[in-house]
Amino acid sequence: MLDWTIGQGARSGLRGVLTALALPLVLLGCAGFGSKPSVAPDGSASGSNPASSRGAASGAVSPEGDLRATSDLRAASQDRQILVTLTQADIEPLRAAGSTSRQYVGSPTYARSERTRRAVARLARDYRLQRVEGWPIQALGVYCVVFEVPPGRPLDEVIDRLARDARVESVQPMQRFEVLGAPRGAYDDPYLEMQHGLDAMRVLDAHPVAGGRGVTLAVVDTGVDRSHSDLADSVELVRDFVGAAAGSEAAAEPLSGTVAELHGTAVTGVIASTANNGIGTVGVAPASRILALRACWEQPGQASGVCNSFTLAKALAFVVDRRPDIVNLSLAGPRDPLLERLLKVALAEGIAVVAAYDREADAIAFPACMDGVLVVQSDAVAAGPEDPDSLLRAPGRDILAAHPGDRYDFVSGSSFAAAHVAGVVALLLEHAPGLDAAQLDDILRSTSRVVTAAGTATRLIDACAALDRAIGRGCELSSRTSEAGRR
């Protein structure tokens, strides 16, 4: 089984002294993403970030007699796990979308039928598989099961046999994905102005016209610190599709508690940090609403995060059910049939999908490989001949963003470039909610402008020009008026 990873984060280092009105931060020197003390709004230093407790798999037997949660989704054994779907026509109503009884938690709109339960048990018996967990995906009309293949049996052989079984709708290996921050210590110029990305994309000139009001974004990532002073007013709900709190694996309903992790908190901060509250930073779309969906988790001692096919599918099923305006996927991994099917449904429902681009992959990675997805690369990466023509570029180096525990620090990577673009899309959809994926892509690319920094010219998203193109009024006039006022 492959895993997907969330990128590290970046050279930290907060420079300058902020006054109360300018939101000062004290220079603490260079550090890895969350690897050294960061700075609170009051200027005090913090040590390590709060650790999240994680529940262990229980291996308990349900009243139905089938084994559940026999393996932790974060354990090494997940490379022996496969995903099997079975068509389920006889639907039985239950709660809300994606719910399970154990480690993989969520909230389904319909339950496994008795016929499906028997089919799962027979597959486990016939192929000598161990059932880990399962849940229904209403959007696809299937029931999805995680099986573990015992050691010593070739995984490809088991998958091939299941693919020919008439009872099986689809079968695939569990895969791994990464969030796309930059490796620790990869940046040698940390002296950029704080929130330079807003200036580079002319976001502040767009704010008099649009702030993302009435627009909802789903952030599928690691845990978001909902209690952060700059995010508390923006985060509408939190759902945990991994299962983190001790003892939570037995919960029947989705976990709504907060797991404070770096990557998801920083991505959310770039998009929706509250404006004009006297503290912290300003988001690209500060008036937007965030659905914080934890489908990835931090690895011990690292600020990066990983996800897998199962947790991402649970989160995307929730997205399809909830229908936010935008979903941000600052992660990458191999092409995944189940996830591609869910994203196609999301795109068909008019949900704008923003994804980070990972050039390091052997081929364009999922979800950036899918038609209709807005694909974003960091401006810190020079354009290459292998880059897709549709690639959008946005600020992604030394981006000041919220960190858990009311802290702020610099982060880097295409994860945060994607977050900038998700925020700009929210500005557009506030006044033009009918824009589809093709129209958004055309507007963002055709209005991009060349920005030169450190002798390198890069074509960046221009929020102000994009908004003018989308609604035909306002932003350029506001920009000229603001510039005159500054003079």
mmCIF file with all atom_site columns, N, CA, C and O in Angstrom, residues 328-373:
data_model
loop_
_atom_site.group_PDB
_atom_site.id
_atom_site.type_symbol
_atom_site.label_atom_id
_atom_site.label_alt_id
_atom_site.label_comp_id
_atom_site.label_asym_id
_atom_site.label_entity_id
_atom_site.label_seq_id
_atom_site.pdbx_PDB_ins_code
_atom_site.Cartn_x
_atom_site.Cartn_y
_atom_site.Cartn_z
_atom_site.occupancy
_atom_site.B_iso_or_equiv
_atom_site.pdbx_formal_charge
_atom_site.auth_seq_id
_atom_site.auth_comp_id
_atom_site.auth_asym_id
_atom_site.auth_atom_id
_atom_site.pdbx_PDB_model_num
ATOM 1   N N  . ASN A 1 328 ? -10.133 22.519 -1.015  1.00 0.00 ? 328 ASN A N  1
ATOM 2   C CA . ASN A 1 328 ? -8.686  22.703 -1.158  1.00 0.00 ? 328 ASN A CA 1
ATOM 3   C C  . ASN A 1 328 ? -7.971  21.409 -0.784  1.00 0.00 ? 328 ASN A C  1
ATOM 4   O O  . ASN A 1 328 ? -8.146  20.877 0.317   1.00 0.00 ? 328 ASN A O  1
ATOM 5   N N  . LEU A 1 329 ? -7.146  20.907 -1.710  1.00 0.00 ? 329 LEU A N  1
ATOM 6   C CA . LEU A 1 329 ? -6.383  19.677 -1.515  1.00 0.00 ? 329 LEU A CA 1
ATOM 7   C C  . LEU A 1 329 ? -4.901  19.990 -1.693  1.00 0.00 ? 329 LEU A C  1
ATOM 8   O O  . LEU A 1 329 ? -4.353  19.847 -2.780  1.00 0.00 ? 329 LEU A O  1
ATOM 9   N N  . SER A 1 330 ? -4.260  20.438 -0.618  1.00 0.00 ? 330 SER A N  1
ATOM 10  C CA . SER A 1 330 ? -2.835  20.756 -0.657  1.00 0.00 ? 330 SER A CA 1
ATOM 11  C C  . SER A 1 330 ? -2.031  19.492 -0.385  1.00 0.00 ? 330 SER A C  1
ATOM 12  O O  . SER A 1 330 ? -1.290  19.384 0.595   1.00 0.00 ? 330 SER A O  1
ATOM 13  N N  . LEU A 1 331 ? -2.163  18.522 -1.278  1.00 0.00 ? 331 LEU A N  1
ATOM 14  C CA . LEU A 1 331 ? -1.532  17.216 -1.106  1.00 0.00 ? 331 LEU A CA 1
ATOM 15  C C  . LEU A 1 331 ? -1.378  16.572 -2.472  1.00 0.00 ? 331 LEU A C  1
ATOM 16  O O  . LEU A 1 331 ? -1.923  17.028 -3.472  1.00 0.00 ? 331 LEU A O  1
ATOM 17  N N  . ALA A 1 332 ? -0.612  15.491 -2.512  1.00 0.00 ? 332 ALA A N  1
ATOM 18  C CA . ALA A 1 332 ? -0.399  14.783 -3.774  1.00 0.00 ? 332 ALA A CA 1
ATOM 19  C C  . ALA A 1 332 ? -0.054  13.336 -3.506  1.00 0.00 ? 332 ALA A C  1
ATOM 20  O O  . ALA A 1 332 ? 0.482   12.989 -2.452  1.00 0.00 ? 332 ALA A O  1
ATOM 21  N N  . GLY A 1 333 ? -0.358  12.492 -4.463  1.00 0.00 ? 333 GLY A N  1
ATOM 22  C CA . GLY A 1 333 ? -0.047  11.084 -4.372  1.00 0.00 ? 333 GLY A CA 1
ATOM 23  C C  . GLY A 1 333 ? -0.337  10.419 -5.700  1.00 0.00 ? 333 GLY A C  1
ATOM 24  O O  . GLY A 1 333 ? -0.639  11.090 -6.697  1.00 0.00 ? 333 GLY A O  1
ATOM 25  N N  . PRO A 1 334 ? -0.274  9.110  -5.760  1.00 0.00 ? 334 PRO A N  1
ATOM 26  C CA . PRO A 1 334 ? -0.511  8.406  -7.019  1.00 0.00 ? 334 PRO A CA 1
ATOM 27  C C  . PRO A 1 334 ? -1.972  8.480  -7.441  1.00 0.00 ? 334 PRO A C  1
ATOM 28  O O  . PRO A 1 334 ? -2.852  8.770  -6.647  1.00 0.00 ? 334 PRO A O  1
ATOM 29  N N  . ARG A 1 335 ? -2.208  8.228  -8.721  1.00 0.00 ? 335 ARG A N  1
ATOM 30  C CA . ARG A 1 335 ? -3.585  8.193  -9.203  1.00 0.00 ? 335 ARG A CA 1
ATOM 31  C C  . ARG A 1 335 ? -4.348  7.120  -8.439  1.00 0.00 ? 335 ARG A C  1
ATOM 32  O O  . ARG A 1 335 ? -3.841  6.030  -8.190  1.00 0.00 ? 335 ARG A O  1
ATOM 33  N N  . ASP A 1 336 ? -5.569  7.450  -8.048  1.00 0.00 ? 336 ASP A N  1
ATOM 34  C CA . ASP A 1 336 ? -6.349  6.573  -7.193  1.00 0.00 ? 336 ASP A CA 1
ATOM 35  C C  . ASP A 1 336 ? -7.767  6.476  -7.760  1.00 0.00 ? 336 ASP A C  1
ATOM 36  O O  . ASP A 1 336 ? -8.494  7.473  -7.779  1.00 0.00 ? 336 ASP A O  1
ATOM 37  N N  . PRO A 1 337 ? -8.178  5.304  -8.228  1.00 0.00 ? 337 PRO A N  1
ATOM 38  C CA . PRO A 1 337 ? -9.481  5.190  -8.902  1.00 0.00 ? 337 PRO A CA 1
ATOM 39  C C  . PRO A 1 337 ? -10.664 5.629  -8.045  1.00 0.00 ? 337 PRO A C  1
ATOM 40  O O  . PRO A 1 337 ? -11.546 6.344  -8.531  1.00 0.00 ? 337 PRO A O  1
ATOM 41  N N  . LEU A 1 338 ? -10.695 5.220  -6.777  1.00 0.00 ? 338 LEU A N  1
ATOM 42  C CA . LEU A 1 338 ? -11.825 5.573  -5.926  1.00 0.00 ? 338 LEU A CA 1
ATOM 43  C C  . LEU A 1 338 ? -11.889 7.074  -5.694  1.00 0.00 ? 338 LEU A C  1
ATOM 44  O O  . LEU A 1 338 ? -12.959 7.693  -5.787  1.00 0.00 ? 338 LEU A O  1
ATOM 45  N N  . LEU A 1 339 ? -10.744 7.686  -5.417  1.00 0.00 ? 339 LEU A N  1
ATOM 46  C CA . LEU A 1 339 ? -10.724 9.127  -5.167  1.00 0.00 ? 339 LEU A CA 1
ATOM 47  C C  . LEU A 1 339 ? -11.061 9.909  -6.431  1.00 0.00 ? 339 LEU A C  1
ATOM 48  O O  . LEU A 1 339 ? -11.740 10.947 -6.364  1.00 0.00 ? 339 LEU A O  1
ATOM 49  N N  . GLU A 1 340 ? -10.610 9.423  -7.586  1.00 0.00 ? 340 GLU A N  1
ATOM 50  C CA . GLU A 1 340 ? -10.940 10.104 -8.831  1.00 0.00 ? 340 GLU A CA 1
ATOM 51  C C  . GLU A 1 340 ? -12.448 10.068 -9.078  1.00 0.00 ? 340 GLU A C  1
ATOM 52  O O  . GLU A 1 340 ? -13.039 11.054 -9.531  1.00 0.00 ? 340 GLU A O  1
ATOM 53  N N  . ARG A 1 341 ? -13.071 8.949  -8.774  1.00 0.00 ? 341 ARG A N  1
ATOM 54  C CA . ARG A 1 341 ? -14.525 8.863  -8.951  1.00 0.00 ? 341 ARG A CA 1
ATOM 55  C C  . ARG A 1 341 ? -15.247 9.864  -8.056  1.00 0.00 ? 341 ARG A C  1
ATOM 56  O O  . ARG A 1 341 ? -16.202 10.530 -8.485  1.00 0.00 ? 341 ARG A O  1
ATOM 57  N N  . LEU A 1 342 ? -14.807 9.987  -6.821  1.00 0.00 ? 342 LEU A N  1
ATOM 58  C CA . LEU A 1 342 ? -15.446 10.928 -5.902  1.00 0.00 ? 342 LEU A CA 1
ATOM 59  C C  . LEU A 1 342 ? -15.231 12.376 -6.342  1.00 0.00 ? 342 LEU A C  1
ATOM 60  O O  . LEU A 1 342 ? -16.149 13.204 -6.277  1.00 0.00 ? 342 LEU A O  1
ATOM 61  N N  . LEU A 1 343 ? -14.021 12.694 -6.819  1.00 0.00 ? 343 LEU A N  1
ATOM 62  C CA . LEU A 1 343 ? -13.776 14.063 -7.272  1.00 0.00 ? 343 LEU A CA 1
ATOM 63  C C  . LEU A 1 343 ? -14.563 14.381 -8.543  1.00 0.00 ? 343 LEU A C  1
ATOM 64  O O  . LEU A 1 343 ? -14.988 15.527 -8.741  1.00 0.00 ? 343 LEU A O  1
ATOM 65  N N  . LYS A 1 344 ? -14.765 13.393 -9.404  1.00 0.00 ? 344 LYS A N  1
ATOM 66  C CA . LYS A 1 344 ? -15.596 13.633 -10.591 1.00 0.00 ? 344 LYS A CA 1
ATOM 67  C C  . LYS A 1 344 ? -17.018 13.993 -10.187 1.00 0.00 ? 344 LYS A C  1
ATOM 68  O O  . LYS A 1 344 ? -17.648 14.862 -10.801 1.00 0.00 ? 344 LYS A O  1
ATOM 69  N N  . VAL A 1 345 ? -17.529 13.322 -9.153  1.00 0.00 ? 345 VAL A N  1
ATOM 70  C CA . VAL A 1 345 ? -18.867 13.659 -8.653  1.00 0.00 ? 345 VAL A CA 1
ATOM 71  C C  . VAL A 1 345 ? -18.863 15.078 -8.099  1.00 0.00 ? 345 VAL A C  1
ATOM 72  O O  . VAL A 1 345 ? -19.780 15.873 -8.362  1.00 0.00 ? 345 VAL A O  1
ATOM 73  N N  . ALA A 1 346 ? -17.814 15.426 -7.326  1.00 0.00 ? 346 ALA A N  1
ATOM 74  C CA . ALA A 1 346 ? -17.723 16.778 -6.761  1.00 0.00 ? 346 ALA A CA 1
ATOM 75  C C  . ALA A 1 346 ? -17.679 17.832 -7.866  1.00 0.00 ? 346 ALA A C  1
ATOM 76  O O  . ALA A 1 346 ? -18.378 18.850 -7.796  1.00 0.00 ? 346 ALA A O  1
ATOM 77  N N  . LEU A 1 347 ? -16.877 17.583 -8.900  1.00 0.00 ? 347 LEU A N  1
ATOM 78  C CA . LEU A 1 347 ? -16.785 18.535 -10.012 1.00 0.00 ? 347 LEU A CA 1
ATOM 79  C C  . LEU A 1 347 ? -18.121 18.635 -10.743 1.00 0.00 ? 347 LEU A C  1
ATOM 80  O O  . LEU A 1 347 ? -18.539 19.734 -11.134 1.00 0.00 ? 347 LEU A O  1
ATOM 81  N N  . ALA A 1 348 ? -18.797 17.506 -10.920 1.00 0.00 ? 348 ALA A N  1
ATOM 82  C CA . ALA A 1 348 ? -20.100 17.522 -11.586 1.00 0.00 ? 348 ALA A CA 1
ATOM 83  C C  . ALA A 1 348 ? -21.133 18.297 -10.786 1.00 0.00 ? 348 ALA A C  1
ATOM 84  O O  . ALA A 1 348 ? -22.080 18.851 -11.357 1.00 0.00 ? 348 ALA A O  1
ATOM 85  N N  . GLU A 1 349 ? -20.957 18.326 -9.464  1.00 0.00 ? 349 GLU A N  1
ATOM 86  C CA . GLU A 1 349 ? -21.873 19.079 -8.597  1.00 0.00 ? 349 GLU A CA 1
ATOM 87  C C  . GLU A 1 349 ? -21.528 20.568 -8.566  1.00 0.00 ? 349 GLU A C  1
ATOM 88  O O  . GLU A 1 349 ? -22.167 21.352 -7.868  1.00 0.00 ? 349 GLU A O  1
ATOM 89  N N  . GLY A 1 350 ? -20.493 20.987 -9.301  1.00 0.00 ? 350 GLY A N  1
ATOM 90  C CA . GLY A 1 350 ? -20.119 22.397 -9.361  1.00 0.00 ? 350 GLY A CA 1
ATOM 91  C C  . GLY A 1 350 ? -19.180 22.841 -8.263  1.00 0.00 ? 350 GLY A C  1
ATOM 92  O O  . GLY A 1 350 ? -18.992 24.050 -8.056  1.00 0.00 ? 350 GLY A O  1
ATOM 93  N N  . ILE A 1 351 ? -18.576 21.897 -7.546  1.00 0.00 ? 351 ILE A N  1
ATOM 94  C CA . ILE A 1 351 ? -17.613 22.244 -6.497  1.00 0.00 ? 351 ILE A CA 1
ATOM 95  C C  . ILE A 1 351 ? -16.253 22.537 -7.153  1.00 0.00 ? 351 ILE A C  1
ATOM 96  O O  . ILE A 1 351 ? -15.734 21.708 -7.908  1.00 0.00 ? 351 ILE A O  1
ATOM 97  N N  . ALA A 1 352 ? -15.689 23.706 -6.897  1.00 0.00 ? 352 ALA A N  1
ATOM 98  C CA . ALA A 1 352 ? -14.370 24.050 -7.432  1.00 0.00 ? 352 ALA A CA 1
ATOM 99  C C  . ALA A 1 352 ? -13.301 23.302 -6.637  1.00 0.00 ? 352 ALA A C  1
ATOM 100 O O  . ALA A 1 352 ? -13.294 23.352 -5.407  1.00 0.00 ? 352 ALA A O  1
ATOM 101 N N  . VAL A 1 353 ? -12.405 22.612 -7.337  1.00 0.00 ? 353 VAL A N  1
ATOM 102 C CA . VAL A 1 353 ? -11.360 21.818 -6.694  1.00 0.00 ? 353 VAL A CA 1
ATOM 103 C C  . VAL A 1 353 ? -10.010 22.472 -6.971  1.00 0.00 ? 353 VAL A C  1
ATOM 104 O O  . VAL A 1 353 ? -9.623  22.646 -8.128  1.00 0.00 ? 353 VAL A O  1
ATOM 105 N N  . VAL A 1 354 ? -9.307  22.837 -5.905  1.00 0.00 ? 354 VAL A N  1
ATOM 106 C CA . VAL A 1 354 ? -7.982  23.441 -6.009  1.00 0.00 ? 354 VAL A CA 1
ATOM 107 C C  . VAL A 1 354 ? -6.962  22.462 -5.450  1.00 0.00 ? 354 VAL A C  1
ATOM 108 O O  . VAL A 1 354 ? -7.129  21.950 -4.337  1.00 0.00 ? 354 VAL A O  1
ATOM 109 N N  . ALA A 1 355 ? -5.893  22.184 -6.225  1.00 0.00 ? 355 ALA A N  1
ATOM 110 C CA . ALA A 1 355 ? -4.902  21.188 -5.814  1.00 0.00 ? 355 ALA A CA 1
ATOM 111 C C  . ALA A 1 355 ? -3.500  21.716 -5.997  1.00 0.00 ? 355 ALA A C  1
ATOM 112 O O  . ALA A 1 355 ? -3.228  22.523 -6.894  1.00 0.00 ? 355 ALA A O  1
ATOM 113 N N  . ALA A 1 356 ? -2.588  21.258 -5.154  1.00 0.00 ? 356 ALA A N  1
ATOM 114 C CA . ALA A 1 356 ? -1.174  21.606 -5.269  1.00 0.00 ? 356 ALA A CA 1
ATOM 115 C C  . ALA A 1 356 ? -0.504  20.699 -6.291  1.00 0.00 ? 356 ALA A C  1
ATOM 116 O O  . ALA A 1 356 ? -0.896  19.548 -6.487  1.00 0.00 ? 356 ALA A O  1
ATOM 117 N N  . TYR A 1 357 ? 0.539   21.221 -6.945  1.00 0.00 ? 357 TYR A N  1
ATOM 118 C CA . TYR A 1 357 ? 1.265   20.488 -7.981  1.00 0.00 ? 357 TYR A CA 1
ATOM 119 C C  . TYR A 1 357 ? 2.612   20.028 -7.452  1.00 0.00 ? 357 TYR A C  1
ATOM 120 O O  . TYR A 1 357 ? 3.359   20.805 -6.853  1.00 0.00 ? 357 TYR A O  1
ATOM 121 N N  . ASP A 1 358 ? 2.917   18.756 -7.684  1.00 0.00 ? 358 ASP A N  1
ATOM 122 C CA . ASP A 1 358 ? 4.170   18.169 -7.217  1.00 0.00 ? 358 ASP A CA 1
ATOM 123 C C  . ASP A 1 358 ? 4.979   17.697 -8.408  1.00 0.00 ? 358 ASP A C  1
ATOM 124 O O  . ASP A 1 358 ? 4.717   16.641 -8.977  1.00 0.00 ? 358 ASP A O  1
ATOM 125 N N  . ARG A 1 359 ? 5.986   18.475 -8.809  1.00 0.00 ? 359 ARG A N  1
ATOM 126 C CA . ARG A 1 359 ? 6.803   18.110 -9.957  1.00 0.00 ? 359 ARG A CA 1
ATOM 127 C C  . ARG A 1 359 ? 7.724   16.936 -9.648  1.00 0.00 ? 359 ARG A C  1
ATOM 128 O O  . ARG A 1 359 ? 8.234   16.276 -10.551 1.00 0.00 ? 359 ARG A O  1
ATOM 129 N N  . GLU A 1 360 ? 7.975   16.662 -8.369  1.00 0.00 ? 360 GLU A N  1
ATOM 130 C CA . GLU A 1 360 ? 8.892   15.591 -8.007  1.00 0.00 ? 360 GLU A CA 1
ATOM 131 C C  . GLU A 1 360 ? 8.339   14.214 -8.339  1.00 0.00 ? 360 GLU A C  1
ATOM 132 O O  . GLU A 1 360 ? 9.073   13.237 -8.409  1.00 0.00 ? 360 GLU A O  1
ATOM 133 N N  . ALA A 1 361 ? 7.038   14.111 -8.532  1.00 0.00 ? 361 ALA A N  1
ATOM 134 C CA . ALA A 1 361 ? 6.453   12.810 -8.851  1.00 0.00 ? 361 ALA A CA 1
ATOM 135 C C  . ALA A 1 361 ? 6.881   12.369 -10.250 1.00 0.00 ? 361 ALA A C  1
ATOM 136 O O  . ALA A 1 361 ? 7.214   13.180 -11.109 1.00 0.00 ? 361 ALA A O  1
ATOM 137 N N  . ASP A 1 362 ? 6.887   11.059 -10.500 1.00 0.00 ? 362 ASP A N  1
ATOM 138 C CA . ASP A 1 362 ? 7.257   10.530 -11.803 1.00 0.00 ? 362 ASP A CA 1
ATOM 139 C C  . ASP A 1 362 ? 6.277   10.975 -12.887 1.00 0.00 ? 362 ASP A C  1
ATOM 140 O O  . ASP A 1 362 ? 6.636   11.124 -14.047 1.00 0.00 ? 362 ASP A O  1
ATOM 141 N N  . ALA A 1 363 ? 5.035   11.142 -12.522 1.00 0.00 ? 363 ALA A N  1
ATOM 142 C CA . ALA A 1 363 ? 4.013   11.667 -13.422 1.00 0.00 ? 363 ALA A CA 1
ATOM 143 C C  . ALA A 1 363 ? 3.198   12.674 -12.631 1.00 0.00 ? 363 ALA A C  1
ATOM 144 O O  . ALA A 1 363 ? 3.349   12.784 -11.421 1.00 0.00 ? 363 ALA A O  1
ATOM 145 N N  . ILE A 1 364 ? 2.369   13.441 -13.336 1.00 0.00 ? 364 ILE A N  1
ATOM 146 C CA . ILE A 1 364 ? 1.555   14.424 -12.625 1.00 0.00 ? 364 ILE A CA 1
ATOM 147 C C  . ILE A 1 364 ? 0.688   13.677 -11.618 1.00 0.00 ? 364 ILE A C  1
ATOM 148 O O  . ILE A 1 364 ? -0.099  12.805 -11.982 1.00 0.00 ? 364 ILE A O  1
ATOM 149 N N  . ALA A 1 365 ? 0.836   13.998 -10.359 1.00 0.00 ? 365 ALA A N  1
ATOM 150 C CA . ALA A 1 365 ? 0.201   13.231 -9.289  1.00 0.00 ? 365 ALA A CA 1
ATOM 151 C C  . ALA A 1 365 ? -1.259  13.622 -9.124  1.00 0.00 ? 365 ALA A C  1
ATOM 152 O O  . ALA A 1 365 ? -1.702  14.687 -9.540  1.00 0.00 ? 365 ALA A O  1
ATOM 153 N N  . PHE A 1 366 ? -2.005  12.719 -8.490  1.00 0.00 ? 366 PHE A N  1
ATOM 154 C CA . PHE A 1 366 ? -3.390  12.988 -8.113  1.00 0.00 ? 366 PHE A CA 1
ATOM 155 C C  . PHE A 1 366 ? -3.388  13.961 -6.934  1.00 0.00 ? 366 PHE A C  1
ATOM 156 O O  . PHE A 1 366 ? -2.523  13.858 -6.056  1.00 0.00 ? 366 PHE A O  1
ATOM 157 N N  . PRO A 1 367 ? -4.311  14.931 -6.870  1.00 0.00 ? 367 PRO A N  1
ATOM 158 C CA . PRO A 1 367 ? -5.422  15.141 -7.801  1.00 0.00 ? 367 PRO A CA 1
ATOM 159 C C  . PRO A 1 367 ? -5.116  16.087 -8.954  1.00 0.00 ? 367 PRO A C  1
ATOM 160 O O  . PRO A 1 367 ? -5.986  16.405 -9.749  1.00 0.00 ? 367 PRO A O  1
ATOM 161 N N  . ALA A 1 368 ? -3.852  16.546 -9.067  1.00 0.00 ? 368 ALA A N  1
ATOM 162 C CA . ALA A 1 368 ? -3.511  17.521 -10.094 1.00 0.00 ? 368 ALA A CA 1
ATOM 163 C C  . ALA A 1 368 ? -3.683  16.970 -11.505 1.00 0.00 ? 368 ALA A C  1
ATOM 164 O O  . ALA A 1 368 ? -3.803  17.738 -12.465 1.00 0.00 ? 368 ALA A O  1
ATOM 165 N N  . CYS A 1 369 ? -3.703  15.646 -11.649 1.00 0.00 ? 369 CYS A N  1
ATOM 166 C CA . CYS A 1 369 ? -3.803  15.023 -12.975 1.00 0.00 ? 369 CYS A CA 1
ATOM 167 C C  . CYS A 1 369 ? -5.208  15.079 -13.550 1.00 0.00 ? 369 CYS A C  1
ATOM 168 O O  . CYS A 1 369 ? -5.407  14.792 -14.733 1.00 0.00 ? 369 CYS A O  1
ATOM 169 N N  . MET A 1 370 ? -6.209  15.453 -12.762 1.00 0.00 ? 370 MET A N  1
ATOM 170 C CA . MET A 1 370 ? -7.598  15.359 -13.206 1.00 0.00 ? 370 MET A CA 1
ATOM 171 C C  . MET A 1 370 ? -8.059  16.598 -13.963 1.00 0.00 ? 370 MET A C  1
ATOM 172 O O  . MET A 1 370 ? -7.744  17.733 -13.590 1.00 0.00 ? 370 MET A O  1
ATOM 173 N N  . ASP A 1 371 ? -8.806  16.374 -15.040 1.00 0.00 ? 371 ASP A N  1
ATOM 174 C CA . ASP A 1 371 ? -9.416  17.474 -15.782 1.00 0.00 ? 371 ASP A CA 1
ATOM 175 C C  . ASP A 1 371 ? -10.393 18.209 -14.873 1.00 0.00 ? 371 ASP A C  1
ATOM 176 O O  . ASP A 1 371 ? -11.129 17.591 -14.099 1.00 0.00 ? 371 ASP A O  1
ATOM 177 N N  . GLY A 1 372 ? -10.411 19.529 -14.984 1.00 0.00 ? 372 GLY A N  1
ATOM 178 C CA . GLY A 1 372 ? -11.342 20.331 -14.201 1.00 0.00 ? 372 GLY A CA 1
ATOM 179 C C  . GLY A 1 372 ? -10.788 20.817 -12.885 1.00 0.00 ? 372 GLY A C  1
ATOM 180 O O  . GLY A 1 372 ? -11.401 21.669 -12.231 1.00 0.00 ? 372 GLY A O  1
ATOM 181 N N  . VAL A 1 373 ? -9.633  20.287 -12.457 1.00 0.00 ? 373 VAL A N  1
ATOM 182 C CA . VAL A 1 373 ? -9.020  20.704 -11.200 1.00 0.00 ? 373 VAL A CA 1
ATOM 183 C C  . VAL A 1 373 ? -8.121  21.921 -11.457 1.00 0.00 ? 373 VAL A C  1
ATOM 184 O O  . VAL A 1 373 ? -7.390  21.964 -12.449 1.00 0.00 ? 373 VAL A O  1
#
